[in-house]
């Protein structure tokens, strides 16, 4: 099965999944309405998007220099900086750190980069006890699923699903333990995860931003799980990617002002933590080691391409919340770490065009994603570029031939008009005496779901030409009549 | 006084008073093929606004299928052909936000690196307008020929709305139609799921989207659903027709121009669905 | 070649375009940006109109309003001396007592907190050091409050161990009204002034209690950290 046929099958599954559809139906009233309110309350929201875009563009245009500055300052602060060209390299670095620390239990806070390189699976294969501590991510882990949204990984689950999986996976639960409300379920998860936090040997987090001027990482969560993940074990690993660097704190604040507002509609996330190195001599708490892994994994290729603006992304998820396609099929159908418009723009670069270029087809180019993107990524243009690259591939031969044939036709106006006339008459004939076609012998994808209105018959160009012709005749007749009158009046 | 309250810099005020602006109608494929009455409605509106309308024969498609399909080379050729076809006219007006956006926004992008044509594309783009935007922003049209007694809901086509910022203009024109009551549905700015080839490449998703759109429309109980975009209209009208819903669909130009003799989209001349 | 060199050379190659400024110009731009960060601040929606006394009042009002929206409690006291009693009252009213009838609070070695007249208040037992799993109440002192979003700025160290704000179910933060500023930018300046320009291991910007919306989309407090955040506001 090709990635594309798999996609079609997953779309059908998603559309037929009634609980998923109910969960997705809440997105407009939740994230979308939240963002709208947050945007209205911050007068400078729109100008800030342009500031944010410029900050990210500046950082990307000087990426090598800011990464070097970051590395130098982070090292001075006592962090150990590692560079990883591929996901595999990054996984190996993390495994080495965990082995050197003699770790058994590893806590993780949510990190899309770790999803991208399948770090949890790699650590589990090496017999480490790995626990996701973001509640949504924990649910996804114990249900053996993948996240379906970059900021709300369990958005596809209903509360009943959560109670079910707790009863199945948490062996200690008494049969009469009540799990009826979100509060009761969260209390259960809190208890389990608290033990893990306290017993973990290594804590792995991502980073939302890296600040070059101080060698700091900025990590935001609402649950506070990243703080417990990084503060309690003796080793803290920050797994992040090279595109996350910003020059200074002055550059980080505008981005942070937009991040939560765009994501959940909160003005600020509950916990925004700036980490600069490991525990200091007089610190009673905090890790003894702080490792920072800078991953490339396809990002330098994006940097070199016209699609560079994709690297501005600050992972807020607004594009998927506002995407009519995402809101119809949810995240899993994309079969990609990053779903929605940003996934269609980013995944072909990270996972390979063979695997993911078809995602760029799944857009009406309605442009709502671009309109809400806090860093103004031209998502539609980027998707269009992926389509362009895909069209050149040998596997697109059929599409290419059809497109070229049509395009050649469109470059011959007379033939094009003639074909339009034939098409109008044929469709009219198919409709018979009715005004709609209920089944097309070709293009049945259209009539499987909706009727095709019958054309009025005759093209506009034909009718206009007739009208102009008549008008010209009339004008000529008028002129000769006038001439005749003129000659009559002359004696 | 029906036109030229705010005149475009392409022609000077003296020229405007000296002669009527010559407007080239970009017919669009779907109007040409499916619903010529929209083209005649557009002509009537433009003439009511004091313009002389020409329909260049050498126009075909705006090139969007090639451009959005990733075939920039052919899209460029079609762009140059369109620009040539409308050479010498004061304005180019299309009864479609998406075709107008292709001409106005994307031609300059497509030809940006073409030293020979880049500036011509920018100058061409300056002259291009979506119909409603042209009638309000350039002609300052305040009265329209049409009238309609009933409830109307309006669907914003995505390209017109987001690429050309056409939002207020159609509503102002509708406000000028005697008897018309505009009832806004929720999520007027949400895509209807047409998206050109998207509707046939991902028919099931497209169906989910148009189903939501039809439900939103039905909830305000309109007599008529209007839009400035034939693609959206074929999609929504096709779905409403399949659902057997009692909502008629028309292009906004038909109502504004009072060109309502043609039956609504997917309706027979006796006002029935058959 | 090391991964470091490989990645950096790929980046340089990616950025290498005819229109790109020279290496020196780029290096200068970066040095300049770090030496003189751009001021994207102030924002109209956050800025207060009056630079004098009234502005401070507005800031406090805004800060309190934001905390109220977040569901955080505000305990206002007239003087430093009243802090222990106000805190004890809050604890008695909101946090369940332990068996001995004494509520144990945990705090670090912060000199300001240590100097408060705790002995004048009965009902509180004070434990020192970083938080432990069994702790119910953590008390910290914040360096600044940000009116923009009701955010508290705390720094790590023996004075106010980080874990106090994450392990106990109730986190009580003591803040002087004079330390309330409009923006994150100004709060960072206050912080750097307090630490002599040195970045602490962590700067914790706390905006309300720990929360999650991951189950059924409903926002619930106390996902992992505190279910309750209270701010004791005092004026000099």
XYZ file of N, CA, C and O in Angstrom, chain B residues 8-115:
432
model
N -9.257 55.148 -10.123
C -7.989 54.452 -10.107
C -6.955 55.261 -10.866
O -7.263 55.901 -11.855
N -5.695 55.236 -10.427
C -4.670 56.064 -11.079
C -4.363 55.699 -12.534
O -3.767 56.488 -13.238
N -4.815 54.518 -12.963
C -4.480 54.112 -14.325
C -5.023 55.118 -15.344
O -4.408 55.393 -16.349
N -6.206 55.641 -15.062
C -6.700 56.686 -15.962
C -6.967 57.935 -15.137
O -7.396 57.855 -13.991
N -6.705 59.074 -15.691
C -6.873 60.311 -14.934
C -8.344 60.714 -14.888
O -9.162 60.216 -15.660
N -8.676 61.617 -13.970
C -10.062 62.053 -13.823
C -10.580 62.687 -15.118
O -11.715 62.464 -15.506
N -9.729 63.459 -15.762
C -10.156 64.074 -17.016
C -10.583 63.008 -18.017
O -11.607 63.133 -18.686
N -9.772 61.965 -18.068
C -10.103 60.886 -18.994
C -11.415 60.214 -18.617
O -12.207 59.856 -19.480
N -11.617 60.046 -17.292
C -12.841 59.394 -16.845
C -14.053 60.178 -17.317
O -15.026 59.621 -17.811
N -13.964 61.503 -17.142
C -15.116 62.300 -17.562
C -15.210 62.349 -19.078
O -16.280 62.511 -19.656
N -14.051 62.209 -19.723
C -14.044 62.290 -21.182
C -14.660 61.047 -21.814
O -15.319 61.113 -22.819
N -14.411 59.873 -21.205
C -14.953 58.660 -21.795
C -15.228 57.642 -20.696
O -14.695 57.739 -19.602
N -16.028 56.661 -21.005
C -16.329 55.626 -20.030
C -15.126 54.708 -19.912
O -14.482 54.403 -20.911
N -14.798 54.238 -18.690
C -13.674 53.311 -18.565
C -13.980 52.010 -19.288
O -15.119 51.524 -19.255
N -12.980 51.502 -19.966
C -13.170 50.241 -20.684
C -12.746 49.089 -19.793
O -11.606 49.003 -19.365
N -13.710 48.237 -19.500
C -13.475 47.120 -18.597
C -13.479 45.812 -19.374
O -14.425 45.527 -20.108
N -12.419 45.052 -19.218
C -12.386 43.728 -19.817
C -12.975 42.742 -18.827
O -12.538 42.685 -17.676
N -13.983 41.998 -19.266
C -14.570 41.003 -18.370
C -13.771 39.714 -18.471
O -13.648 39.128 -19.554
N -13.218 39.296 -17.332
C -12.597 37.976 -17.289
C -13.715 37.010 -16.916
O -14.175 36.973 -15.770
N -14.169 36.243 -17.883
C -15.426 35.503 -17.720
C -15.330 34.413 -16.659
O -16.270 34.203 -15.896
N -14.205 33.739 -16.592
C -13.920 32.556 -15.765
C -14.526 31.314 -16.418
O -15.604 31.366 -17.007
N -13.818 30.199 -16.267
C -14.236 28.954 -16.927
C -15.616 28.500 -16.490
O -16.428 28.061 -17.312
N -15.864 28.586 -15.177
C -17.121 28.019 -14.689
C -18.322 28.842 -15.124
O -19.376 28.291 -15.439
N -18.178 30.156 -15.166
C -19.278 30.979 -15.661
C -19.484 30.702 -17.147
O -20.613 30.535 -17.623
N -18.401 30.611 -17.865
C -18.472 30.368 -19.307
C -19.183 29.041 -19.595
O -20.096 28.976 -20.412
N -18.782 28.040 -18.877
C -19.272 26.695 -19.153
C -20.619 26.406 -18.512
O -21.513 25.840 -19.133
N -20.780 26.773 -17.257
C -21.938 26.330 -16.493
C -23.060 27.364 -16.425
O -24.226 27.020 -16.402
N -22.706 28.627 -16.315
C -23.730 29.610 -15.996
C -23.461 30.954 -16.672
O -23.114 31.949 -16.011
N -23.652 31.010 -17.992
C -23.411 32.272 -18.713
C -24.227 33.443 -18.161
O -23.792 34.590 -18.248
N -25.386 33.153 -17.572
C -26.225 34.264 -17.075
C -25.476 35.120 -16.061
O -25.733 36.315 -15.933
N -24.507 34.518 -15.343
C -23.712 35.299 -14.390
C -22.852 36.307 -15.145
O -22.691 37.453 -14.709
N -22.337 35.887 -16.276
C -21.523 36.791 -17.079
C -22.345 37.982 -17.543
O -21.902 39.125 -17.458
N -23.576 37.707 -18.009
C -24.437 38.815 -18.465
C -24.855 39.713 -17.315
O -24.966 40.927 -17.466
N -25.055 39.100 -16.137
C -25.373 39.907 -14.953
C -24.207 40.836 -14.637
O -24.393 42.019 -14.321
N -22.979 40.289 -14.720
C -21.795 41.106 -14.438
C -21.706 42.261 -15.426
O -21.426 43.399 -15.041
N -21.980 41.965 -16.706
C -21.938 43.017 -17.732
C -22.956 44.106 -17.390
O -22.662 45.299 -17.424
N -24.149 43.674 -17.004
C -25.200 44.654 -16.698
C -24.775 45.554 -15.539
O -24.976 46.770 -15.568
N -24.161 44.938 -14.505
C -23.724 45.723 -13.351
C -22.619 46.704 -13.750
O -22.623 47.862 -13.335
N -21.689 46.223 -14.545
C -20.589 47.089 -14.948
C -21.111 48.242 -15.804
O -20.659 49.374 -15.677
N -22.105 47.939 -16.658
C -22.668 49.012 -17.478
C -23.455 49.986 -16.613
O -23.405 51.193 -16.809
N -24.129 49.427 -15.618
C -24.867 50.303 -14.695
C -23.903 51.220 -13.961
O -24.250 52.332 -13.568
N -22.689 50.732 -13.762
C -21.682 51.544 -13.069
C -20.974 52.489 -14.039
O -20.007 53.146 -13.652
N -21.430 52.508 -15.259
C -20.897 53.481 -16.209
C -19.702 52.995 -17.009
O -18.966 53.802 -17.573
N -19.495 51.707 -17.064
C -18.329 51.192 -17.786
C -18.742 50.684 -19.159
O -19.880 50.275 -19.379
N -17.763 50.667 -20.041
C -17.937 50.010 -21.316
C -17.291 48.632 -21.169
O -16.149 48.517 -20.728
N -18.049 47.578 -21.469
C -17.535 46.236 -21.220
C -17.080 45.565 -22.507
O -17.790 45.585 -23.518
N -15.900 44.990 -22.432
C -15.369 44.223 -23.561
C -15.074 42.816 -23.049
O -14.712 42.637 -21.894
N -15.244 41.830 -23.923
C -14.922 40.459 -23.539
C -13.867 39.932 -24.509
O -14.208 39.441 -25.582
N -12.596 40.045 -24.138
C -11.551 39.600 -25.065
C -11.699 38.114 -25.386
O -11.897 37.298 -24.494
N -11.605 37.825 -26.680
C -11.776 36.443 -27.133
C -10.599 35.555 -26.788
O -10.728 34.344 -26.709
N -9.448 36.161 -26.607
C -8.229 35.365 -26.421
C -8.045 34.885 -24.974
O -7.013 34.342 -24.636
N -9.024 35.137 -24.108
C -8.894 34.667 -22.729
C -9.349 33.211 -22.645
O -10.241 32.778 -23.381
N -8.705 32.452 -21.752
C -9.199 31.104 -21.461
C -9.367 30.982 -19.949
O -10.216 31.649 -19.365
N -8.518 30.168 -19.349
C -8.582 29.958 -17.903
C -7.512 30.830 -17.261
O -6.544 31.220 -17.916
N -7.673 31.155 -15.979
C -6.675 31.966 -15.286
C -5.401 31.179 -15.026
O -4.370 31.749 -14.700
N -5.470 29.862 -15.119
C -4.274 29.042 -14.931
C -4.158 28.397 -13.563
O -3.175 27.719 -13.278
N -5.178 28.594 -12.727
C -5.098 28.030 -11.379
C -4.890 26.514 -11.329
O -4.121 26.045 -10.492
N -5.577 25.744 -12.190
C -5.365 24.294 -12.091
C -3.894 23.932 -12.274
O -3.371 23.075 -11.568
N -3.208 24.608 -13.188
C -1.792 24.335 -13.384
C -0.990 24.812 -12.177
O -0.175 24.087 -11.618
N -1.253 26.035 -11.752
C -0.493 26.646 -10.659
C -0.655 25.848 -9.366
O 0.320 25.480 -8.714
N -1.894 25.559 -9.000
C -2.132 24.824 -7.760
C -1.762 23.346 -7.879
O -1.585 22.664 -6.882
N -1.645 22.877 -9.119
C -1.204 21.504 -9.312
C 0.303 21.385 -9.307
O 0.841 20.283 -9.414
N 0.984 22.510 -9.236
C 2.433 22.477 -9.151
C 3.132 22.678 -10.489
O 4.338 22.535 -10.587
N 2.369 23.025 -11.537
C 2.954 23.192 -12.864
C 3.151 24.683 -13.151
O 2.366 25.314 -13.853
N 4.227 25.221 -12.607
C 4.457 26.661 -12.726
C 4.778 27.085 -14.154
O 4.416 28.186 -14.571
N 5.455 26.215 -14.890
C 5.858 26.597 -16.248
C 4.624 26.898 -17.099
O 4.545 27.941 -17.760
N 3.650 25.999 -17.056
C 2.430 26.237 -17.834
C 1.610 27.387 -17.258
O 1.001 28.155 -18.012
N 1.604 27.492 -15.934
C 0.861 28.591 -15.314
C 1.407 29.931 -15.817
O 0.655 30.865 -16.092
N 2.749 30.015 -15.954
C 3.361 31.246 -16.458
C 2.917 31.547 -17.891
O 2.584 32.679 -18.227
N 2.897 30.520 -18.711
C 2.493 30.744 -20.103
C 1.055 31.251 -20.173
O 0.734 32.162 -20.939
N 0.196 30.629 -19.381
C -1.209 31.048 -19.385
C -1.327 32.475 -18.857
O -2.110 33.292 -19.363
N -0.500 32.801 -17.855
C -0.528 34.160 -17.294
C -0.194 35.179 -18.377
O -0.888 36.191 -18.538
N 0.851 34.901 -19.153
C 1.260 35.845 -20.191
C 0.168 35.986 -21.252
O -0.101 37.087 -21.747
N -0.482 34.865 -21.577
C -1.570 34.897 -22.561
C -2.722 35.772 -22.061
O -3.263 36.592 -22.804
N -3.069 35.604 -20.777
C -4.160 36.410 -20.203
C -3.780 37.889 -20.216
O -4.590 38.754 -20.560
N -2.547 38.181 -19.824
C -2.117 39.576 -19.792
C -2.200 40.199 -21.185
O -2.636 41.347 -21.332
N -1.794 39.421 -22.191
C -1.874 39.931 -23.571
C -3.324 40.167 -23.987
O -3.654 41.181 -24.585
N -4.190 39.247 -23.615
C -5.592 39.340 -24.033
C -6.256 40.617 -23.510
O -7.165 41.150 -24.140
N -5.804 41.076 -22.329
C -6.454 42.241 -21.719
C -5.618 43.507 -21.878
O -5.849 44.503 -21.195
N -4.668 43.450 -22.757
C -3.801 44.601 -22.991
C -4.618 45.782 -23.483
O -5.541 45.613 -24.265
N -4.306 46.954 -22.983
C -4.945 48.165 -23.488
C -6.268 48.498 -22.839
O -6.857 49.530 -23.129
N -6.755 47.638 -21.944
C -8.017 47.938 -21.262
C -7.726 48.631 -19.934
O -6.669 48.439 -19.342
N -8.691 49.443 -19.480
C -8.452 50.178 -18.242
C -8.470 49.244 -17.035
O -7.695 49.395 -16.101
N -9.416 48.315 -17.047
C -9.552 47.397 -15.916
C -9.831 45.987 -16.403
O -10.331 45.780 -17.503
N -9.533 45.033 -15.508
C -9.893 43.638 -15.743
C -10.732 43.217 -14.550
O -10.298 43.344 -13.404
N -11.955 42.788 -14.814
C -12.850 42.449 -13.707
C -13.342 41.016 -13.871
O -13.729 40.601 -14.963
N -13.313 40.266 -12.753
C -13.760 38.874 -12.783
C -14.863 38.655 -11.755
O -14.747 39.140 -10.623
N -15.917 37.930 -12.131
C -16.968 37.619 -11.150
C -16.559 36.408 -10.293
O -17.330 35.475 -10.110
N -15.343 36.457 -9.783
C -14.822 35.358 -8.972
C -13.620 35.865 -8.190
O -12.688 36.438 -8.774
N -13.639 35.668 -6.892
C -12.505 36.084 -6.061
C -11.278 35.241 -6.334
O -10.151 35.731 -6.289
N -11.495 33.978 -6.633
C -10.335 33.117 -6.774
C -9.612 33.360 -8.094
O -8.387 33.410 -8.130
N -10.368 33.565 -9.187
C -9.698 33.879 -10.458
C -9.065 35.262 -10.385
O -7.952 35.468 -10.870
N -9.774 36.219 -9.757
C -9.216 37.567 -9.639
C -7.931 37.520 -8.820
O -6.945 38.176 -9.157
N -7.927 36.713 -7.747
C -6.725 36.609 -6.914
C -5.580 35.982 -7.696
O -4.427 36.356 -7.537
N -5.914 35.043 -8.566
C -4.874 34.427 -9.391
C -4.208 35.505 -10.248
O -2.985 35.602 -10.309
N -5.044 36.351 -10.874
C -4.520 37.389 -11.748
C -3.786 38.470 -10.964
O -2.744 38.963 -11.361
N -4.378 38.812 -9.832
C -3.902 39.986 -9.097
C -2.750 39.655 -8.143
O -1.823 40.434 -7.986
N -2.836 38.521 -7.478
C -1.835 38.180 -6.468
C -0.775 37.230 -7.012
O 0.411 37.403 -6.756
N -1.211 36.242 -7.769
C -0.269 35.176 -8.120
C 0.480 35.394 -9.434
O 1.596 34.908 -9.563
N -0.098 36.120 -10.384
C 0.673 36.397 -11.610
C 1.973 37.126 -11.262
O 3.047 36.725 -11.719
N 1.907 38.208 -10.467
C 3.177 38.876 -10.133
C 4.162 37.947 -9.430
O 5.369 38.036 -9.646
N 3.654 37.022 -8.595
C 4.567 36.088 -7.922
C 5.187 35.120 -8.926
O 6.379 34.844 -8.873
N 4.343 34.620 -9.818
C 4.826 33.656 -10.812
C 5.892 34.264 -11.704
O 6.819 33.593 -12.132
N 5.710 35.551 -12.000
C 6.604 36.199 -12.967
C 7.645 37.087 -12.293
O 8.342 37.850 -12.967
N 7.752 36.964 -10.967
C 8.650 37.860 -10.226
C 10.090 37.737 -10.703
O 10.828 38.715 -10.724
N 10.507 36.520 -11.063
C 11.903 36.332 -11.455
C 12.112 36.445 -12.962
O 13.187 36.149 -13.467
N 11.056 36.827 -13.669
C 11.141 36.946 -15.117
C 11.395 38.426 -15.449
O 10.471 39.247 -15.434
N 12.663 38.731 -15.732
C 13.056 40.135 -15.898
C 12.213 40.843 -16.950
O 11.877 42.018 -16.823
